[in-house]
JSON list of C-alpha atoms in Angstrom, two decimals:
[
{"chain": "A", "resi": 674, "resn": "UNK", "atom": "CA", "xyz": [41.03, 31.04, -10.74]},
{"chain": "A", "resi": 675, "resn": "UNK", "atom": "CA", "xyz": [44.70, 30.04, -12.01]},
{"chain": "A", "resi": 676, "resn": "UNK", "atom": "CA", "xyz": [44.36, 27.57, -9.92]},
{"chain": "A", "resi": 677, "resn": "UNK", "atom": "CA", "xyz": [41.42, 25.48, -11.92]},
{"chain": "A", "resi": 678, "resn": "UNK", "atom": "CA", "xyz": [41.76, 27.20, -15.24]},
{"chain": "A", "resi": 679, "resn": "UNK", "atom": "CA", "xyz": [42.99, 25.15, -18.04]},
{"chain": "A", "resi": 680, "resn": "UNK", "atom": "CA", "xyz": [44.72, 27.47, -20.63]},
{"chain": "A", "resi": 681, "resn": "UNK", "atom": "CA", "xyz": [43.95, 25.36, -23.74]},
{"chain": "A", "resi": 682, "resn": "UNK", "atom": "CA", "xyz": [40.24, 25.66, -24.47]},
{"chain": "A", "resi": 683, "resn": "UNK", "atom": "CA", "xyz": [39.02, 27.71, -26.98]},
{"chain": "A", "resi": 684, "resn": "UNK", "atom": "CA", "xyz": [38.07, 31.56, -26.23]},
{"chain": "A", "resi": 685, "resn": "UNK", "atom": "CA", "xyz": [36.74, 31.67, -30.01]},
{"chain": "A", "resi": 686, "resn": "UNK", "atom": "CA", "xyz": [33.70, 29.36, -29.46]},
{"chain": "A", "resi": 687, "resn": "UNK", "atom": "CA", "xyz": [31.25, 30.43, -26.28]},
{"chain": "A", "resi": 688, "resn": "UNK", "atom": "CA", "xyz": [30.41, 26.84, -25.29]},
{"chain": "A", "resi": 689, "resn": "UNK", "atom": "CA", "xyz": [32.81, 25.78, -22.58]},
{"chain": "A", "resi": 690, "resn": "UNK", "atom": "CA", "xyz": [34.99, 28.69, -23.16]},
{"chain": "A", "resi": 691, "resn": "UNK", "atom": "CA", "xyz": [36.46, 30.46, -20.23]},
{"chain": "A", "resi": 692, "resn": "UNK", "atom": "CA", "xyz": [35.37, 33.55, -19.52]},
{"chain": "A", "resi": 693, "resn": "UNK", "atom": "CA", "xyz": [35.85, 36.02, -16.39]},
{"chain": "A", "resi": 694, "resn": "UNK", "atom": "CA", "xyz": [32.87, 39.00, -16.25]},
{"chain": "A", "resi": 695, "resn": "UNK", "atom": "CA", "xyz": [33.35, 41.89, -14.48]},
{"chain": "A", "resi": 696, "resn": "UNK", "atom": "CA", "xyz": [31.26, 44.39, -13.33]},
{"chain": "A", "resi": 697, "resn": "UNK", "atom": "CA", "xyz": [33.49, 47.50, -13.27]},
{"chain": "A", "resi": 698, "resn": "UNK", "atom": "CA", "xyz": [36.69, 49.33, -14.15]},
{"chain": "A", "resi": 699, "resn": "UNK", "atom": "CA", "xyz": [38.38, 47.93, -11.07]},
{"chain": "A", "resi": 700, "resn": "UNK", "atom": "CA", "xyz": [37.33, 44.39, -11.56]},
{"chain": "A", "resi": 701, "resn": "UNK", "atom": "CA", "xyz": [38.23, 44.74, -14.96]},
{"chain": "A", "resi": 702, "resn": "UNK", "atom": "CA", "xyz": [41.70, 45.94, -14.10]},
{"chain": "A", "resi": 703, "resn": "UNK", "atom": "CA", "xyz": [42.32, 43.20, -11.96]},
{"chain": "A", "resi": 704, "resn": "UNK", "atom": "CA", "xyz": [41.35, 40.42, -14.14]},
{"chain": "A", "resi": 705, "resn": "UNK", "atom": "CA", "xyz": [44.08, 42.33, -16.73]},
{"chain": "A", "resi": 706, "resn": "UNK", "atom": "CA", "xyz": [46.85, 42.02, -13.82]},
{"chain": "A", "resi": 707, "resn": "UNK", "atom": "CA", "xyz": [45.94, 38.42, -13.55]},
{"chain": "A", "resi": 708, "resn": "UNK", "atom": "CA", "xyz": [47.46, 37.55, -17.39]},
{"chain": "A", "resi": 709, "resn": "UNK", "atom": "CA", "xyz": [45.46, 34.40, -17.58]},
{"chain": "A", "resi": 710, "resn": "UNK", "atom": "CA", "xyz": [45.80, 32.73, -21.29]},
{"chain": "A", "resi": 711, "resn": "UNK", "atom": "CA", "xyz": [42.83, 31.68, -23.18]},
{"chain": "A", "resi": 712, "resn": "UNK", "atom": "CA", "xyz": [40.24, 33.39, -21.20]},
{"chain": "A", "resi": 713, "resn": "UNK", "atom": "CA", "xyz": [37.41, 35.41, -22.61]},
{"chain": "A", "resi": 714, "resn": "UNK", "atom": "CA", "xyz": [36.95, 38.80, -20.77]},
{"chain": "A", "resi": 715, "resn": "UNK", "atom": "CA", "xyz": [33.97, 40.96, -20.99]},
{"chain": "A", "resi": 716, "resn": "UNK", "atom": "CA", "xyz": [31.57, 43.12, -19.18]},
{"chain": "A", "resi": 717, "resn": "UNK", "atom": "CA", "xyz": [28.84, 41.28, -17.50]},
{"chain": "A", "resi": 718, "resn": "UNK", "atom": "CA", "xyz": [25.34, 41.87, -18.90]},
{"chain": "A", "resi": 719, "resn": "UNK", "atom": "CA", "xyz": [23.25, 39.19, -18.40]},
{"chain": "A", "resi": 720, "resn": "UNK", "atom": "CA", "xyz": [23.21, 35.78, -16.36]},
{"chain": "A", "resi": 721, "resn": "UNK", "atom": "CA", "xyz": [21.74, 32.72, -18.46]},
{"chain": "A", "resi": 722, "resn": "UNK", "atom": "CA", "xyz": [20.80, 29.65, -16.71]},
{"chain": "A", "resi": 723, "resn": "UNK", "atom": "CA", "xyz": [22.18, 26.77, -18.52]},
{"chain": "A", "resi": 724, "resn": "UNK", "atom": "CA", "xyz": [19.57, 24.06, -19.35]},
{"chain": "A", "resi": 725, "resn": "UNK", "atom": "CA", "xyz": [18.83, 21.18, -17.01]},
{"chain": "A", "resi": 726, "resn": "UNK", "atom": "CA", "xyz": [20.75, 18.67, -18.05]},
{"chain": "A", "resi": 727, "resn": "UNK", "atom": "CA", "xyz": [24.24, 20.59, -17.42]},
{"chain": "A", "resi": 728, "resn": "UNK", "atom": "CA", "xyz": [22.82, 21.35, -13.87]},
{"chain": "A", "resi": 729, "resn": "UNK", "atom": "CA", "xyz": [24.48, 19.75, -11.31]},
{"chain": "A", "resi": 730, "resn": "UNK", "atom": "CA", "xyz": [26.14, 17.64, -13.19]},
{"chain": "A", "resi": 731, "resn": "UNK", "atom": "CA", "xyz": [28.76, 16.28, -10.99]},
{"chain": "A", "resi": 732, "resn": "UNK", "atom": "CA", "xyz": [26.31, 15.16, -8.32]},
{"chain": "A", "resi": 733, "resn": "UNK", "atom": "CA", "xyz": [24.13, 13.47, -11.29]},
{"chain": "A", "resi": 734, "resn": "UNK", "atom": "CA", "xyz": [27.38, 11.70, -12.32]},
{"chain": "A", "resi": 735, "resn": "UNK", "atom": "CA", "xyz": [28.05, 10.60, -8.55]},
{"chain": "A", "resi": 736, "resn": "UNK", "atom": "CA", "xyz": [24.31, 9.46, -8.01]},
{"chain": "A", "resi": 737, "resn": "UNK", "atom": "CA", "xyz": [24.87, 7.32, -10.90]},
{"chain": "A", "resi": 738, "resn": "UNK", "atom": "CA", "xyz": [28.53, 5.74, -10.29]},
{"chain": "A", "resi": 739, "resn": "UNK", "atom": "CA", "xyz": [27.57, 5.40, -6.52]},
{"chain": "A", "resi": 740, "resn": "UNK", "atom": "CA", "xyz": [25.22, 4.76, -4.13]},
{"chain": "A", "resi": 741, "resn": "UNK", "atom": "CA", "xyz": [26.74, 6.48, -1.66]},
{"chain": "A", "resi": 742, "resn": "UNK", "atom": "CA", "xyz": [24.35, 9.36, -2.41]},
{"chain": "A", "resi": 743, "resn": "UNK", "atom": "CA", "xyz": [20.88, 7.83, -3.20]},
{"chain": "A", "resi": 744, "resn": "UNK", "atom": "CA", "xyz": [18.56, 9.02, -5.45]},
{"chain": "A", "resi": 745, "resn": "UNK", "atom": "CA", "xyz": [18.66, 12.65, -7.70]},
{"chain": "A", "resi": 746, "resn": "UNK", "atom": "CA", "xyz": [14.95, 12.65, -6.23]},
{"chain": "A", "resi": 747, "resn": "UNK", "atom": "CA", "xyz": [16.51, 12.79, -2.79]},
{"chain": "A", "resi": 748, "resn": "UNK", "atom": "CA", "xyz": [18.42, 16.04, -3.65]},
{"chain": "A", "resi": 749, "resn": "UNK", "atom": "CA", "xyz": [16.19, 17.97, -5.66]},
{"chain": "A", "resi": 750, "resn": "UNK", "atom": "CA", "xyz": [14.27, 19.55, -2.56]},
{"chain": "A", "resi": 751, "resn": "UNK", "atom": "CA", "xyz": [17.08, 20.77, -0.75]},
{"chain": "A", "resi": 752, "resn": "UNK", "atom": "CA", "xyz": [18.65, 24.13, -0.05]},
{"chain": "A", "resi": 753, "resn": "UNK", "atom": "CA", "xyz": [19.60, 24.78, -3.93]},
{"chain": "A", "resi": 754, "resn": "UNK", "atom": "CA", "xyz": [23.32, 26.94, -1.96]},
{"chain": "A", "resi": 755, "resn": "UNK", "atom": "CA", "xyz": [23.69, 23.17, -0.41]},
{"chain": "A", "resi": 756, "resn": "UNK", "atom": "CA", "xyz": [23.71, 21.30, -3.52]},
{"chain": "A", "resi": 757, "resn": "UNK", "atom": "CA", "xyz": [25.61, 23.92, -5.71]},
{"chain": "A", "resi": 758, "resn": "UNK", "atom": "CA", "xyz": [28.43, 23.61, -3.25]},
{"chain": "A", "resi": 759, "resn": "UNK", "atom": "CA", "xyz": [28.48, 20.15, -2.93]},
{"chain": "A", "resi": 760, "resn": "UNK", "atom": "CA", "xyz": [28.31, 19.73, -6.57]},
{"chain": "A", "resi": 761, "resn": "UNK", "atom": "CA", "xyz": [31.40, 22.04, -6.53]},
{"chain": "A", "resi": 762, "resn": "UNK", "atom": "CA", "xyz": [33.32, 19.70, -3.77]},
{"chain": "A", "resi": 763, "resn": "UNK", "atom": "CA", "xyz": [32.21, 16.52, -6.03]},
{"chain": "A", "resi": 764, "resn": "UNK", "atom": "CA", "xyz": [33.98, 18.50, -9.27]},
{"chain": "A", "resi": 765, "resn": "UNK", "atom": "CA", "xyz": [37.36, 18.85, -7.44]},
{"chain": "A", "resi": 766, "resn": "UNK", "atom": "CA", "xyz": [37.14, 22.33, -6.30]},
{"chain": "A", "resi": 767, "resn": "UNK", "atom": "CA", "xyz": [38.06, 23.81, -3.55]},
{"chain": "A", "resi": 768, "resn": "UNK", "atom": "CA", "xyz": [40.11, 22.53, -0.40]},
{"chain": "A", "resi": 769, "resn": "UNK", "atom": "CA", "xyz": [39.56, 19.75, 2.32]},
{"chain": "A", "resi": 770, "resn": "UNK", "atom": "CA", "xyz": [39.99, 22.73, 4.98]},
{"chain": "A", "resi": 771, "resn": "UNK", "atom": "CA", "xyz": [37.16, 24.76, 2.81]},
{"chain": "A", "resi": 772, "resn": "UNK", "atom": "CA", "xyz": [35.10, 21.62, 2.97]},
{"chain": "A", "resi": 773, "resn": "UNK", "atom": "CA", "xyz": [35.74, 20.73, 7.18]},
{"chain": "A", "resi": 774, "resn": "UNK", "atom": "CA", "xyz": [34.77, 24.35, 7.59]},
{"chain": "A", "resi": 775, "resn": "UNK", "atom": "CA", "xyz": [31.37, 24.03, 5.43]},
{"chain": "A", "resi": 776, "resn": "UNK", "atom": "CA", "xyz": [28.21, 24.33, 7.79]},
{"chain": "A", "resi": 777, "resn": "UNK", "atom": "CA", "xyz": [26.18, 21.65, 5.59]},
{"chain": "A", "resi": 778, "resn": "UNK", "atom": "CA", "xyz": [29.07, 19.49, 5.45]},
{"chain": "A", "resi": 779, "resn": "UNK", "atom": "CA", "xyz": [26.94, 17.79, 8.94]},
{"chain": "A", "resi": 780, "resn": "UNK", "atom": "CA", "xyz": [24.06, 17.17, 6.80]},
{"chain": "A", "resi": 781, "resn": "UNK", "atom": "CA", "xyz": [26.10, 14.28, 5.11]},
{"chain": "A", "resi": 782, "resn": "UNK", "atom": "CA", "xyz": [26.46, 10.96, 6.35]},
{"chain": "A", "resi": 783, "resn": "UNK", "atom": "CA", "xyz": [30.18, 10.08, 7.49]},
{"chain": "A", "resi": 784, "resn": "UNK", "atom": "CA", "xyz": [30.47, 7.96, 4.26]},
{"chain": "A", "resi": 785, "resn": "UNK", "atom": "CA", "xyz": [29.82, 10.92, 1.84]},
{"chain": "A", "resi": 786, "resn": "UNK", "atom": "CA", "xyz": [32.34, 13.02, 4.03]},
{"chain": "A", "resi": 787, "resn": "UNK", "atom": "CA", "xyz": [34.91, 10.81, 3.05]},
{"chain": "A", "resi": 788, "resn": "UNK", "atom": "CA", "xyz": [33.85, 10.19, -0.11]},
{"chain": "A", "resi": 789, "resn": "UNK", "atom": "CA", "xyz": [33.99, 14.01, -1.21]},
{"chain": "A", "resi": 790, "resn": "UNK", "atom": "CA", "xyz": [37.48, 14.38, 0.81]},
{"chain": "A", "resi": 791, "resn": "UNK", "atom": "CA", "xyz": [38.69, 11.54, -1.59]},
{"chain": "A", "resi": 792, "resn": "UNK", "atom": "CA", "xyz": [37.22, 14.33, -4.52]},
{"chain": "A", "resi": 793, "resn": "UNK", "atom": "CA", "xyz": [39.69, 17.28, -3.09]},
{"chain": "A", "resi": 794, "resn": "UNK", "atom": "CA", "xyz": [42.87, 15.17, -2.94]},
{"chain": "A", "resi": 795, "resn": "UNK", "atom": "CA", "xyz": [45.11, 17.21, -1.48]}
]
């Protein structure tokens, strides 16, 4: 989490604020030994799905800078654990080892590959 977390955005305001919800005592004591600054932390009660625009944002904003990836049409059938990964990988996160290791990674042409290592850095 550190890892991704900028510590200056507002915990006062709920849009875009960081927040970390646990489930239980222990997850809740763990999140305490973390000492991350600027986070929100409560108990998890319910999940809202944002609206439609904010999904999958990163893969909209590639579609639309590139055409390395087609059209959104092209992507709206497929396995929805597919695209929220690679919509993670397009955002930055996670490692080029995570994303070599990723099953699906197959499914994309050798273009996109190297496109989304570009993404990770690293």
């Amino acid at each position: 989490f550190n890892q991704w977390h900028t510590p200056n955005t507002s915990t006062t305001r709920s849009q875009y604020a960081a927040a970390i919800f646990f489930h239980n005592d222990k997850q809740q004591q763990e999140v305490h030994e973390m000492n991350i600054e600027n986070v929100r932390v409560d108990r998890f009660n319910k999940f809202y799905e944002a609206e439609d625009y904010h999904q999958k944002y990163n893969l909209k904003w590639t579609i639309m800078e590139t055409d390395l990836f087609g059209k959104i049409e092209e992507w709206i059938n497929k396995d929805k654990q597919m695209i929220t990964k690679l919509n993670g990988f397009l955002a930055g996160y996670g490692t080029k080892e995570q994303f070599q290791n990723w099953d699906k990674r197959r499914e994309l042409t050798i273009e996109q590959q190297n496109y989304i290592k570009n993404k990770l850095g690293q």
